[in-house]
Every structure is written in C-alpha cells, then in structure tokens.
C-alpha cells in the first residue's frame, strides 16, 4: 500500500482511486485482472474439478489490523496448519490472512459481481503456494502463487460467527492500528455449500499482481444490517492523528475486462 494512494482511494474514480492505479501499476490494464463480473450462464461446468477442501481445524489467528484500506485478520503461516486443497488447485495452499470489501449502503460493496449483481460485502481468504515457494511475497509474484476464496456476504438474519469479529473492530478503528486476535477460525464464516466458480486473476489492490487463482463461492452467507453497519461506522481510512475522519466504506475495485478468460464452475 503506497503513500501516494490518498485515503479516498476506495472511491472509484476519486483521485488515487482504482481508475488511477494504472499510472503507478501498468499491470492494472493487464489481461488477467480482478475482480470480474461472473456471467453464470457462460461459466463452463468442469466435472474434473475436485471438491474444495478447507483444512482449517488447527486454525490460529494471531492479530486483527486496519491497514488503511481494509480490516485484516492474520494467521501463523510457518507450517501447513491451515490449508486449502482440491478444487482447481494442484497442491495445498496455506492461509495467510482474510479481509473484507464493503460499500456504504446495501446495493454495492462486493468486488466480484454475479450477472451484474453486487453484494453488500465480500470476504477474501488469502492463501499462498507454500509447496512451490518459500514466502508469501515470493508466491505473490508467480502465476500460480496465490489462491483466494471469495465469499459474498448478503443481508439477512444475524450471523453468530461474525459477532466476535464485529465486536473487535473498535480496537482497529484507525489506519495503522493492530490488536491481538487469537483463536478465530474462519471456518465459521463458510456457507453450507462449497460449490464455486474459478478463474485466473489478480490481486484487486496495488500491486495488482496477476498471481491469483480465484475461487468464488456461489452461496452467500447472511449477516444482519446491524453487523454490516459495524464495519461502515467503526472503521476509518484515516489515522488517529489525521484531522479529517474518513469512514472506511466503498473499498472495492469494480469489475475488470475478462479478456477472453474462461470461468469454470464446479456445479451444473
Ligand atoms: N483483495 S485481494 O484478496 O486480491 C488481496 C490480497 C492480498 F493479500 C493483498 C492484496 C490484495 F488485493
Ligand atoms: Zn480482497
């Protein structure tokens, strides 16, 4: 994340926002950028895709932080305690962190869209190919280096699993703050079905590396409007010392050109 990005980088089109990233990161106009609009009718069912397997039982979160662009929960990733495998992946990928993207009201917030529909929020579970590469940073520069699971959050009943997270947001209100946050297992944030779409893409924020195998779950999880409002009203783009307080909302990149990529579906 770079100082030149003003705190309103989350505002599409605003100075320093997604529409300007190409100036410093020409890859922003590359041919495998993310997110995308998923056209469900054009996704190709691939029966040879294996079921997605999340081995999150030894899961240990370590901290929660506000990096000025999202709220991030990090994990110990020095061994294969928390990995995913199967799906489109050729080996296991290790969980590094998860974070969210959301809007300031109901009709927007997710990065991926499905048949043009946006969700109020999208959760990203970020994993790296520790079988092939020595560090997350190295993997982030390789075409098969990262695997990110995207999960849509929609509004509905209260989600019991996310309460511990929304209750911790006050500790990381300001950019650059971090707090201890252990024993949170994101398995509680999964929908009942692990059916997914998958396609080759990129990081959705600078440096926008084209190193992500995207796995987007078809089924959303339901959280209450009150829980969504905790993200919108608690977190700030700005640091404690900054005069003006900018609410952290609309920290999503809009869909990017598909450029001939094929989206595969694990389901009919
Ligand atoms: N939104 S993302 O999952 O593509 C992402 C993950 C990272 F670890 C770093 C930057 C990113 F943009
Ligand atoms: Zn993300």
PDB file of C-alpha atoms and ligand atoms in Angstrom:
ATOM      1  CA  UNK A   1       0.000   0.000   0.000  1.00  0.00           C
ATOM      2  CA  UNK A   2       1.553   3.180  -1.048  1.00  0.00           C
ATOM      3  CA  UNK A   3       1.613   6.617   0.494  1.00  0.00           C
ATOM      4  CA  UNK A   4       0.608   8.166  -2.841  1.00  0.00           C
ATOM      5  CA  UNK A   5      -2.766   6.484  -2.535  1.00  0.00           C
ATOM      6  CA  UNK A   6      -4.913   9.084  -0.842  1.00  0.00           C
ATOM      7  CA  UNK A   7      -7.306   7.857   1.783  1.00  0.00           C
ATOM      8  CA  UNK A   8     -10.178   8.182  -0.646  1.00  0.00           C
ATOM      9  CA  UNK A   9      -8.590   5.580  -2.867  1.00  0.00           C
ATOM     10  CA  UNK A  10     -11.663   3.498  -2.134  1.00  0.00           C
ATOM     11  CA  UNK A  11     -13.839   5.945  -4.032  1.00  0.00           C
ATOM     12  CA  UNK A  12     -13.997   4.646  -7.601  1.00  0.00           C
ATOM     13  CA  UNK A  13     -12.771   7.424  -9.877  1.00  0.00           C
ATOM     14  CA  UNK A  14     -11.665   9.670  -6.997  1.00  0.00           C
ATOM     15  CA  UNK A  15      -8.008  10.851  -7.083  1.00  0.00           C
ATOM     16  CA  UNK A  16      -5.751   7.909  -6.260  1.00  0.00           C
ATOM     17  CA  UNK A  17      -8.656   5.533  -6.769  1.00  0.00           C
ATOM     18  CA  UNK A  18      -8.897   2.366  -8.909  1.00  0.00           C
ATOM     19  CA  UNK A  19      -9.220   4.424 -12.107  1.00  0.00           C
ATOM     20  CA  UNK A  20      -5.764   5.933 -11.475  1.00  0.00           C
ATOM     21  CA  UNK A  21      -3.852   2.831 -10.344  1.00  0.00           C
ATOM     22  CA  UNK A  22      -2.558   2.185 -13.889  1.00  0.00           C
ATOM     23  CA  UNK A  23      -0.261   5.226 -13.581  1.00  0.00           C
ATOM     24  CA  UNK A  24       1.920   3.524 -10.993  1.00  0.00           C
ATOM     25  CA  UNK A  25       0.885  -0.069 -11.777  1.00  0.00           C
ATOM     26  CA  UNK A  26       0.538  -0.565 -15.543  1.00  0.00           C
ATOM     27  CA  UNK A  27      -0.490  -4.194 -14.809  1.00  0.00           C
ATOM     28  CA  UNK A  28      -3.847  -2.624 -13.848  1.00  0.00           C
ATOM     29  CA  UNK A  29      -4.539  -2.825 -17.597  1.00  0.00           C
ATOM     30  CA  UNK A  30      -3.252  -6.395 -17.856  1.00  0.00           C
ATOM     31  CA  UNK A  31      -5.162  -9.335 -19.310  1.00  0.00           C
ATOM     32  CA  UNK A  32      -5.909 -11.229 -16.070  1.00  0.00           C
ATOM     33  CA  UNK A  33      -7.134  -8.537 -13.709  1.00  0.00           C
ATOM     34  CA  UNK A  34      -9.662  -8.962 -10.882  1.00  0.00           C
ATOM     35  CA  UNK A  35     -12.420  -8.691  -9.887  1.00  0.00           C
ATOM     36  CA  UNK A  36     -14.744  -9.673 -12.756  1.00  0.00           C
ATOM     37  CA  UNK A  37     -18.464  -9.920 -13.357  1.00  0.00           C
ATOM     38  CA  UNK A  38     -19.298 -13.628 -13.341  1.00  0.00           C
ATOM     39  CA  UNK A  39     -21.848 -14.424 -16.071  1.00  0.00           C
ATOM     40  CA  UNK A  40     -23.338 -17.604 -14.645  1.00  0.00           C
ATOM     41  CA  UNK A  41     -24.749 -18.734 -17.997  1.00  0.00           C
ATOM     42  CA  UNK A  42     -21.292 -18.569 -19.603  1.00  0.00           C
ATOM     43  CA  UNK A  43     -19.426 -20.431 -16.853  1.00  0.00           C
ATOM     44  CA  UNK A  44     -18.317 -23.862 -18.103  1.00  0.00           C
ATOM     45  CA  UNK A  45     -19.212 -26.773 -15.806  1.00  0.00           C
ATOM     46  CA  UNK A  46     -15.986 -28.781 -15.386  1.00  0.00           C
ATOM     47  CA  UNK A  47     -16.720 -32.231 -13.945  1.00  0.00           C
ATOM     48  CA  UNK A  48     -12.997 -32.856 -13.379  1.00  0.00           C
ATOM     49  CA  UNK A  49     -12.796 -30.043 -10.819  1.00  0.00           C
ATOM     50  CA  UNK A  50     -12.299 -31.697  -7.433  1.00  0.00           C
ATOM     51  CA  UNK A  51     -14.272 -30.686  -4.351  1.00  0.00           C
ATOM     52  CA  UNK A  52     -12.721 -27.788  -2.461  1.00  0.00           C
ATOM     53  CA  UNK A  53     -11.168 -28.946   0.832  1.00  0.00           C
ATOM     54  CA  UNK A  54     -10.536 -26.487   3.682  1.00  0.00           C
ATOM     55  CA  UNK A  55      -8.368 -28.000   6.406  1.00  0.00           C
ATOM     56  CA  UNK A  56      -8.870 -25.279   8.989  1.00  0.00           C
ATOM     57  CA  UNK A  57      -9.031 -27.369  12.166  1.00  0.00           C
ATOM     58  CA  UNK A  58      -5.643 -26.257  13.590  1.00  0.00           C
ATOM     59  CA  UNK A  59      -6.547 -22.689  12.641  1.00  0.00           C
ATOM     60  CA  UNK A  60      -4.848 -19.980  14.694  1.00  0.00           C
ATOM     61  CA  UNK A  61      -5.455 -16.346  14.018  1.00  0.00           C
ATOM     62  CA  UNK A  62      -2.872 -14.051  15.587  1.00  0.00           C
ATOM     63  CA  UNK A  63      -3.997 -10.454  15.113  1.00  0.00           C
ATOM     64  CA  UNK A  64      -6.505  -8.051  13.601  1.00  0.00           C
ATOM     65  CA  UNK A  65      -5.374  -4.815  11.951  1.00  0.00           C
ATOM     66  CA  UNK A  66      -6.508  -1.790   9.941  1.00  0.00           C
ATOM     67  CA  UNK A  67      -4.123  -1.179   7.043  1.00  0.00           C
ATOM     68  CA  UNK A  68      -5.961   1.943   5.868  1.00  0.00           C
ATOM     69  CA  UNK A  69      -7.828   0.005   3.192  1.00  0.00           C
ATOM     70  CA  UNK A  70      -9.469  -2.945   4.926  1.00  0.00           C
ATOM     71  CA  UNK A  71      -9.619  -4.836   8.209  1.00  0.00           C
ATOM     72  CA  UNK A  72      -7.269  -7.834   8.086  1.00  0.00           C
ATOM     73  CA  UNK A  73      -7.016 -10.937  10.321  1.00  0.00           C
ATOM     74  CA  UNK A  74      -3.611 -12.647  10.003  1.00  0.00           C
ATOM     75  CA  UNK A  75      -2.623 -16.254  10.679  1.00  0.00           C
ATOM     76  CA  UNK A  76       0.522 -18.113  11.597  1.00  0.00           C
ATOM     77  CA  UNK A  77       1.726 -19.465   8.255  1.00  0.00           C
ATOM     78  CA  UNK A  78       5.101 -21.067   9.101  1.00  0.00           C
ATOM     79  CA  UNK A  79       3.660 -24.546   8.634  1.00  0.00           C
ATOM     80  CA  UNK A  80       0.723 -26.311   6.966  1.00  0.00           C
ATOM     81  CA  UNK A  81      -1.662 -25.859   9.923  1.00  0.00           C
ATOM     82  CA  UNK A  82      -4.387 -24.166   7.881  1.00  0.00           C
ATOM     83  CA  UNK A  83      -4.545 -25.071   4.201  1.00  0.00           C
ATOM     84  CA  UNK A  84      -6.911 -25.480   1.302  1.00  0.00           C
ATOM     85  CA  UNK A  85      -6.620 -28.059  -1.455  1.00  0.00           C
ATOM     86  CA  UNK A  86      -8.705 -29.636  -4.206  1.00  0.00           C
ATOM     87  CA  UNK A  87     -10.881 -27.503  -6.456  1.00  0.00           C
ATOM     88  CA  UNK A  88      -8.688 -26.124  -9.269  1.00  0.00           C
ATOM     89  CA  UNK A  89      -5.550 -26.333  -7.153  1.00  0.00           C
ATOM     90  CA  UNK A  90      -2.654 -28.668  -7.971  1.00  0.00           C
ATOM     91  CA  UNK A  91      -1.424 -28.715  -4.357  1.00  0.00           C
ATOM     92  CA  UNK A  92      -2.227 -27.259  -0.937  1.00  0.00           C
ATOM     93  CA  UNK A  93      -2.157 -23.512  -0.331  1.00  0.00           C
ATOM     94  CA  UNK A  94      -1.563 -22.013   3.132  1.00  0.00           C
ATOM     95  CA  UNK A  95      -3.906 -19.426   4.754  1.00  0.00           C
ATOM     96  CA  UNK A  96      -2.117 -16.111   5.304  1.00  0.00           C
ATOM     97  CA  UNK A  97      -4.948 -13.664   6.109  1.00  0.00           C
ATOM     98  CA  UNK A  98      -8.541 -12.750   5.476  1.00  0.00           C
ATOM     99  CA  UNK A  99     -10.116  -9.333   4.938  1.00  0.00           C
ATOM    100  CA  UNK A 100     -13.263  -7.742   3.565  1.00  0.00           C
ATOM    101  CA  UNK A 101     -14.508  -5.233   0.965  1.00  0.00           C
ATOM    102  CA  UNK A 102     -17.815  -3.429   1.506  1.00  0.00           C
ATOM    103  CA  UNK A 103     -19.992  -0.468   0.474  1.00  0.00           C
ATOM    104  CA  UNK A 104     -21.712   2.315   2.355  1.00  0.00           C
ATOM    105  CA  UNK A 105     -25.165   1.023   1.577  1.00  0.00           C
ATOM    106  CA  UNK A 106     -26.962  -2.100   0.505  1.00  0.00           C
ATOM    107  CA  UNK A 107     -26.603  -2.259  -3.292  1.00  0.00           C
ATOM    108  CA  UNK A 108     -22.815  -2.215  -3.523  1.00  0.00           C
ATOM    109  CA  UNK A 109     -19.675  -3.380  -1.773  1.00  0.00           C
ATOM    110  CA  UNK A 110     -18.564  -6.695  -3.251  1.00  0.00           C
ATOM    111  CA  UNK A 111     -15.722  -6.814  -5.780  1.00  0.00           C
ATOM    112  CA  UNK A 112     -16.961  -9.741  -7.860  1.00  0.00           C
ATOM    113  CA  UNK A 113     -20.498  -9.436  -9.202  1.00  0.00           C
ATOM    114  CA  UNK A 114     -22.754 -12.252 -10.424  1.00  0.00           C
ATOM    115  CA  UNK A 115     -24.844 -11.492 -13.519  1.00  0.00           C
ATOM    116  CA  UNK A 116     -24.329  -7.816 -12.669  1.00  0.00           C
ATOM    117  CA  UNK A 117     -25.492  -8.197  -9.064  1.00  0.00           C
ATOM    118  CA  UNK A 118     -23.317  -6.688  -6.312  1.00  0.00           C
ATOM    119  CA  UNK A 119     -23.459  -7.913  -2.724  1.00  0.00           C
ATOM    120  CA  UNK A 120     -23.051  -5.592   0.281  1.00  0.00           C
ATOM    121  CA  UNK A 121     -19.727  -7.218   1.247  1.00  0.00           C
ATOM    122  CA  UNK A 122     -17.144  -9.754   0.092  1.00  0.00           C
ATOM    123  CA  UNK A 123     -14.778 -11.781   2.303  1.00  0.00           C
ATOM    124  CA  UNK A 124     -11.378 -12.811   0.894  1.00  0.00           C
ATOM    125  CA  UNK A 125      -9.485 -15.768   2.389  1.00  0.00           C
ATOM    126  CA  UNK A 126      -5.920 -15.344   1.060  1.00  0.00           C
ATOM    127  CA  UNK A 127      -3.679 -18.421   0.664  1.00  0.00           C
ATOM    128  CA  UNK A 128      -0.205 -18.964  -0.849  1.00  0.00           C
ATOM    129  CA  UNK A 129       1.526 -21.878  -2.555  1.00  0.00           C
ATOM    130  CA  UNK A 130       3.973 -22.898   0.166  1.00  0.00           C
ATOM    131  CA  UNK A 131       4.795 -26.127  -1.662  1.00  0.00           C
ATOM    132  CA  UNK A 132       6.380 -24.249  -4.577  1.00  0.00           C
ATOM    133  CA  UNK A 133       7.580 -21.006  -2.960  1.00  0.00           C
ATOM    134  CA  UNK A 134       9.410 -20.036   0.237  1.00  0.00           C
ATOM    135  CA  UNK A 135       7.419 -16.944   1.244  1.00  0.00           C
ATOM    136  CA  UNK A 136       4.090 -15.228   0.614  1.00  0.00           C
ATOM    137  CA  UNK A 137       5.974 -12.351  -1.034  1.00  0.00           C
ATOM    138  CA  UNK A 138       7.699 -14.673  -3.477  1.00  0.00           C
ATOM    139  CA  UNK A 139       4.456 -16.520  -4.234  1.00  0.00           C
ATOM    140  CA  UNK A 140       2.644 -13.217  -4.842  1.00  0.00           C
ATOM    141  CA  UNK A 141       4.867 -12.738  -7.902  1.00  0.00           C
ATOM    142  CA  UNK A 142       4.066 -16.097  -9.519  1.00  0.00           C
ATOM    143  CA  UNK A 143       1.162 -17.050 -11.807  1.00  0.00           C
ATOM    144  CA  UNK A 144       0.179 -19.961  -9.504  1.00  0.00           C
ATOM    145  CA  UNK A 145       1.387 -18.307  -6.312  1.00  0.00           C
ATOM    146  CA  UNK A 146      -1.868 -17.367  -4.584  1.00  0.00           C
ATOM    147  CA  UNK A 147      -5.369 -18.764  -4.165  1.00  0.00           C
ATOM    148  CA  UNK A 148      -8.103 -16.509  -2.788  1.00  0.00           C
ATOM    149  CA  UNK A 149     -11.539 -17.773  -1.762  1.00  0.00           C
ATOM    150  CA  UNK A 150     -14.200 -15.098  -2.204  1.00  0.00           C
ATOM    151  CA  UNK A 151     -17.360 -15.366  -0.128  1.00  0.00           C
ATOM    152  CA  UNK A 152     -20.305 -12.989  -0.591  1.00  0.00           C
ATOM    153  CA  UNK A 153     -21.985 -11.530   2.487  1.00  0.00           C
ATOM    154  CA  UNK A 154     -25.663 -10.730   1.999  1.00  0.00           C
ATOM    155  CA  UNK A 155     -28.061  -9.151   4.469  1.00  0.00           C
ATOM    156  CA  UNK A 156     -30.435 -11.400   6.346  1.00  0.00           C
ATOM    157  CA  UNK A 157     -30.509 -12.766   9.853  1.00  0.00           C
ATOM    158  CA  UNK A 158     -27.688 -12.162  12.335  1.00  0.00           C
ATOM    159  CA  UNK A 159     -24.560 -14.278  11.760  1.00  0.00           C
ATOM    160  CA  UNK A 160     -23.392 -15.688  15.120  1.00  0.00           C
ATOM    161  CA  UNK A 161     -19.848 -16.392  13.892  1.00  0.00           C
ATOM    162  CA  UNK A 162     -19.068 -12.864  12.768  1.00  0.00           C
ATOM    163  CA  UNK A 163     -20.045 -11.210  16.069  1.00  0.00           C
ATOM    164  CA  UNK A 164     -16.630 -11.805  17.643  1.00  0.00           C
ATOM    165  CA  UNK A 165     -15.109 -10.018  14.689  1.00  0.00           C
ATOM    166  CA  UNK A 166     -17.514  -7.070  14.579  1.00  0.00           C
ATOM    167  CA  UNK A 167     -17.072  -6.674  18.360  1.00  0.00           C
ATOM    168  CA  UNK A 168     -13.305  -6.343  17.836  1.00  0.00           C
ATOM    169  CA  UNK A 169     -13.468  -3.653  15.144  1.00  0.00           C
ATOM    170  CA  UNK A 170     -13.375  -0.808  17.683  1.00  0.00           C
ATOM    171  CA  UNK A 171      -9.805  -1.895  18.563  1.00  0.00           C
ATOM    172  CA  UNK A 172      -8.633  -1.161  14.997  1.00  0.00           C
ATOM    173  CA  UNK A 173     -10.701   1.930  14.221  1.00  0.00           C
ATOM    174  CA  UNK A 174      -7.747   3.890  12.870  1.00  0.00           C
ATOM    175  CA  UNK A 175      -5.341   3.168   9.987  1.00  0.00           C
ATOM    176  CA  UNK A 176      -2.153   1.575  11.272  1.00  0.00           C
ATOM    177  CA  UNK A 177      -3.677   0.037  14.402  1.00  0.00           C
ATOM    178  CA  UNK A 178      -3.389  -3.654  15.327  1.00  0.00           C
ATOM    179  CA  UNK A 179      -4.664  -5.777  18.188  1.00  0.00           C
ATOM    180  CA  UNK A 180      -4.258  -9.336  19.417  1.00  0.00           C
ATOM    181  CA  UNK A 181      -6.982 -11.537  17.948  1.00  0.00           C
ATOM    182  CA  UNK A 182      -6.381 -15.225  18.501  1.00  0.00           C
ATOM    183  CA  UNK A 183      -8.334 -18.433  18.086  1.00  0.00           C
ATOM    184  CA  UNK A 184     -10.707 -17.079  15.472  1.00  0.00           C
ATOM    185  CA  UNK A 185     -11.466 -19.810  12.959  1.00  0.00           C
ATOM    186  CA  UNK A 186     -12.921 -18.514   9.663  1.00  0.00           C
ATOM    187  CA  UNK A 187     -14.472 -21.930   9.073  1.00  0.00           C
ATOM    188  CA  UNK A 188     -17.457 -20.414  10.885  1.00  0.00           C
ATOM    189  CA  UNK A 189     -17.823 -17.947   8.006  1.00  0.00           C
ATOM    190  CA  UNK A 190     -18.393 -20.583   5.317  1.00  0.00           C
ATOM    191  CA  UNK A 191     -21.773 -21.151   3.658  1.00  0.00           C
ATOM    192  CA  UNK A 192     -23.229 -24.669   3.644  1.00  0.00           C
ATOM    193  CA  UNK A 193     -22.251 -25.306   0.006  1.00  0.00           C
ATOM    194  CA  UNK A 194     -18.651 -25.093  -1.235  1.00  0.00           C
ATOM    195  CA  UNK A 195     -19.743 -25.015  -4.898  1.00  0.00           C
ATOM    196  CA  UNK A 196     -17.633 -22.409  -6.707  1.00  0.00           C
ATOM    197  CA  UNK A 197     -16.643 -20.572  -9.830  1.00  0.00           C
ATOM    198  CA  UNK A 198     -12.914 -20.365 -10.581  1.00  0.00           C
ATOM    199  CA  UNK A 199     -10.792 -18.272 -12.961  1.00  0.00           C
ATOM    200  CA  UNK A 200      -7.216 -16.935 -13.232  1.00  0.00           C
ATOM    201  CA  UNK A 201      -6.940 -13.361 -11.922  1.00  0.00           C
ATOM    202  CA  UNK A 202      -5.058 -10.857  -9.814  1.00  0.00           C
ATOM    203  CA  UNK A 203      -4.830  -9.013  -6.542  1.00  0.00           C
ATOM    204  CA  UNK A 204      -7.638  -6.434  -6.551  1.00  0.00           C
ATOM    205  CA  UNK A 205      -5.491  -3.724  -4.960  1.00  0.00           C
ATOM    206  CA  UNK A 206      -1.988  -2.483  -5.783  1.00  0.00           C
ATOM    207  CA  UNK A 207       0.390  -4.079  -6.653  1.00  0.00           C
ATOM    208  CA  UNK A 208      -2.378  -5.911  -8.619  1.00  0.00           C
ATOM    209  CA  UNK A 209      -0.101  -8.912  -9.269  1.00  0.00           C
ATOM    210  CA  UNK A 210      -1.562 -11.441 -11.719  1.00  0.00           C
ATOM    211  CA  UNK A 211      -0.842 -14.319  -9.359  1.00  0.00           C
ATOM    212  CA  UNK A 212      -4.255 -15.318  -8.002  1.00  0.00           C
ATOM    213  CA  UNK A 213      -6.307 -18.417  -8.718  1.00  0.00           C
ATOM    214  CA  UNK A 214      -9.759 -17.097  -7.751  1.00  0.00           C
ATOM    215  CA  UNK A 215     -12.294 -19.426  -6.153  1.00  0.00           C
ATOM    216  CA  UNK A 216     -15.633 -17.605  -5.676  1.00  0.00           C
ATOM    217  CA  UNK A 217     -18.334 -19.467  -3.732  1.00  0.00           C
ATOM    218  CA  UNK A 218     -21.791 -19.475  -5.269  1.00  0.00           C
ATOM    219  CA  UNK A 219     -23.652 -19.430  -1.928  1.00  0.00           C
ATOM    220  CA  UNK A 220     -23.511 -16.256   0.146  1.00  0.00           C
ATOM    221  CA  UNK A 221     -23.577 -16.100   3.932  1.00  0.00           C
ATOM    222  CA  UNK A 222     -26.150 -13.930   5.674  1.00  0.00           C
ATOM    223  CA  UNK A 223     -25.248 -11.192   8.138  1.00  0.00           C
ATOM    224  CA  UNK A 224     -27.582  -8.604   9.673  1.00  0.00           C
ATOM    225  CA  UNK A 225     -27.731  -4.973   8.566  1.00  0.00           C
ATOM    226  CA  UNK A 226     -26.621  -4.111  12.115  1.00  0.00           C
ATOM    227  CA  UNK A 227     -23.489  -6.261  11.708  1.00  0.00           C
ATOM    228  CA  UNK A 228     -22.775  -4.676   8.311  1.00  0.00           C
ATOM    229  CA  UNK A 229     -23.190  -1.221   9.847  1.00  0.00           C
ATOM    230  CA  UNK A 230     -20.481  -2.051  12.402  1.00  0.00           C
ATOM    231  CA  UNK A 231     -17.955  -2.219   9.515  1.00  0.00           C
ATOM    232  CA  UNK A 232     -19.273   1.010   7.988  1.00  0.00           C
ATOM    233  CA  UNK A 233     -19.474   3.018  11.217  1.00  0.00           C
ATOM    234  CA  UNK A 234     -16.478   1.770  13.186  1.00  0.00           C
ATOM    235  CA  UNK A 235     -13.601   1.618  10.729  1.00  0.00           C
ATOM    236  CA  UNK A 236     -11.788   4.635   9.258  1.00  0.00           C
ATOM    237  CA  UNK A 237      -9.430   5.036   6.296  1.00  0.00           C
ATOM    238  CA  UNK A 238      -7.692   7.732   8.347  1.00  0.00           C
ATOM    239  CA  UNK A 239      -5.117   7.543  11.095  1.00  0.00           C
ATOM    240  CA  UNK A 240      -5.754   8.745  14.674  1.00  0.00           C
ATOM    241  CA  UNK A 241      -3.533  11.797  14.153  1.00  0.00           C
ATOM    242  CA  UNK A 242      -5.292  12.925  10.931  1.00  0.00           C
ATOM    243  CA  UNK A 243      -7.751  15.806  11.308  1.00  0.00           C
ATOM    244  CA  UNK A 244     -10.481  14.656   8.956  1.00  0.00           C
ATOM    245  CA  UNK A 245     -12.097  11.284   9.693  1.00  0.00           C
ATOM    246  CA  UNK A 246     -12.882   9.303   6.528  1.00  0.00           C
ATOM    247  CA  UNK A 247     -15.263   6.377   7.061  1.00  0.00           C
ATOM    248  CA  UNK A 248     -13.845   3.150   5.633  1.00  0.00           C
ATOM    249  CA  UNK A 249     -16.512   2.303   3.029  1.00  0.00           C
ATOM    250  CA  UNK A 250     -16.519   1.530  -0.714  1.00  0.00           C
ATOM    251  CA  UNK A 251     -13.095  -0.152  -0.517  1.00  0.00           C
ATOM    252  CA  UNK A 252     -13.886  -2.303  -3.561  1.00  0.00           C
ATOM    253  CA  UNK A 253     -12.443  -2.341  -7.092  1.00  0.00           C
ATOM    254  CA  UNK A 254     -15.068  -2.530  -9.867  1.00  0.00           C
ATOM    255  CA  UNK A 255     -15.156  -5.495 -12.299  1.00  0.00           C
ATOM    256  CA  UNK A 256     -12.359  -5.640 -14.911  1.00  0.00           C
ATOM    257  CA  UNK A 257     -12.339  -6.902 -18.548  1.00  0.00           C
ATOM    258  CA  UNK A 258     -12.452 -10.690 -18.902  1.00  0.00           C
ATOM    259  CA  UNK A 259     -10.095 -10.561 -21.938  1.00  0.00           C
ATOM    260  CA  UNK A 260     -11.128 -13.996 -23.177  1.00  0.00           C
ATOM    261  CA  UNK A 261     -10.656 -15.799 -19.861  1.00  0.00           C
ATOM    262  CA  UNK A 262     -12.878 -18.810 -19.178  1.00  0.00           C
ATOM    263  CA  UNK A 263     -14.746 -19.031 -15.890  1.00  0.00           C
ATOM    264  CA  UNK A 264     -15.233 -22.631 -14.763  1.00  0.00           C
ATOM    265  CA  UNK A 265     -17.992 -23.872 -12.478  1.00  0.00           C
ATOM    266  CA  UNK A 266     -17.779 -26.804 -10.078  1.00  0.00           C
ATOM    267  CA  UNK A 267     -21.539 -27.280 -10.434  1.00  0.00           C
ATOM    268  CA  UNK A 268     -24.203 -27.584 -13.145  1.00  0.00           C
TER     269      UNK A 268
HETATM  270  N1  LIG B   1      -8.184  -8.254  -2.408  1.00  0.00           N
HETATM  271  S1  LIG B   1      -7.171  -9.474  -2.640  1.00  0.00           S
HETATM  272  O1  LIG B   1      -7.609 -10.669  -1.929  1.00  0.00           O
HETATM  273  O2  LIG B   1      -6.968  -9.628  -4.085  1.00  0.00           O
HETATM  274  C1  LIG B   1      -5.587  -9.045  -1.997  1.00  0.00           C
HETATM  275  C2  LIG B   1      -4.933  -9.914  -1.134  1.00  0.00           C
HETATM  276  C3  LIG B   1      -3.686  -9.567  -0.630  1.00  0.00           C
HETATM  277  F1  LIG B   1      -3.056 -10.423   0.216  1.00  0.00           F
HETATM  278  C4  LIG B   1      -3.076  -8.377  -0.958  1.00  0.00           C
HETATM  279  C5  LIG B   1      -3.730  -7.508  -1.809  1.00  0.00           C
HETATM  280  C6  LIG B   1      -4.989  -7.858  -2.317  1.00  0.00           C
HETATM  281  F2  LIG B   1      -5.632  -7.005  -3.146  1.00  0.00           F
HETATM  282 ZN1  LIG B   2      -9.608  -8.569  -1.108  1.00  0.00          ZN
END
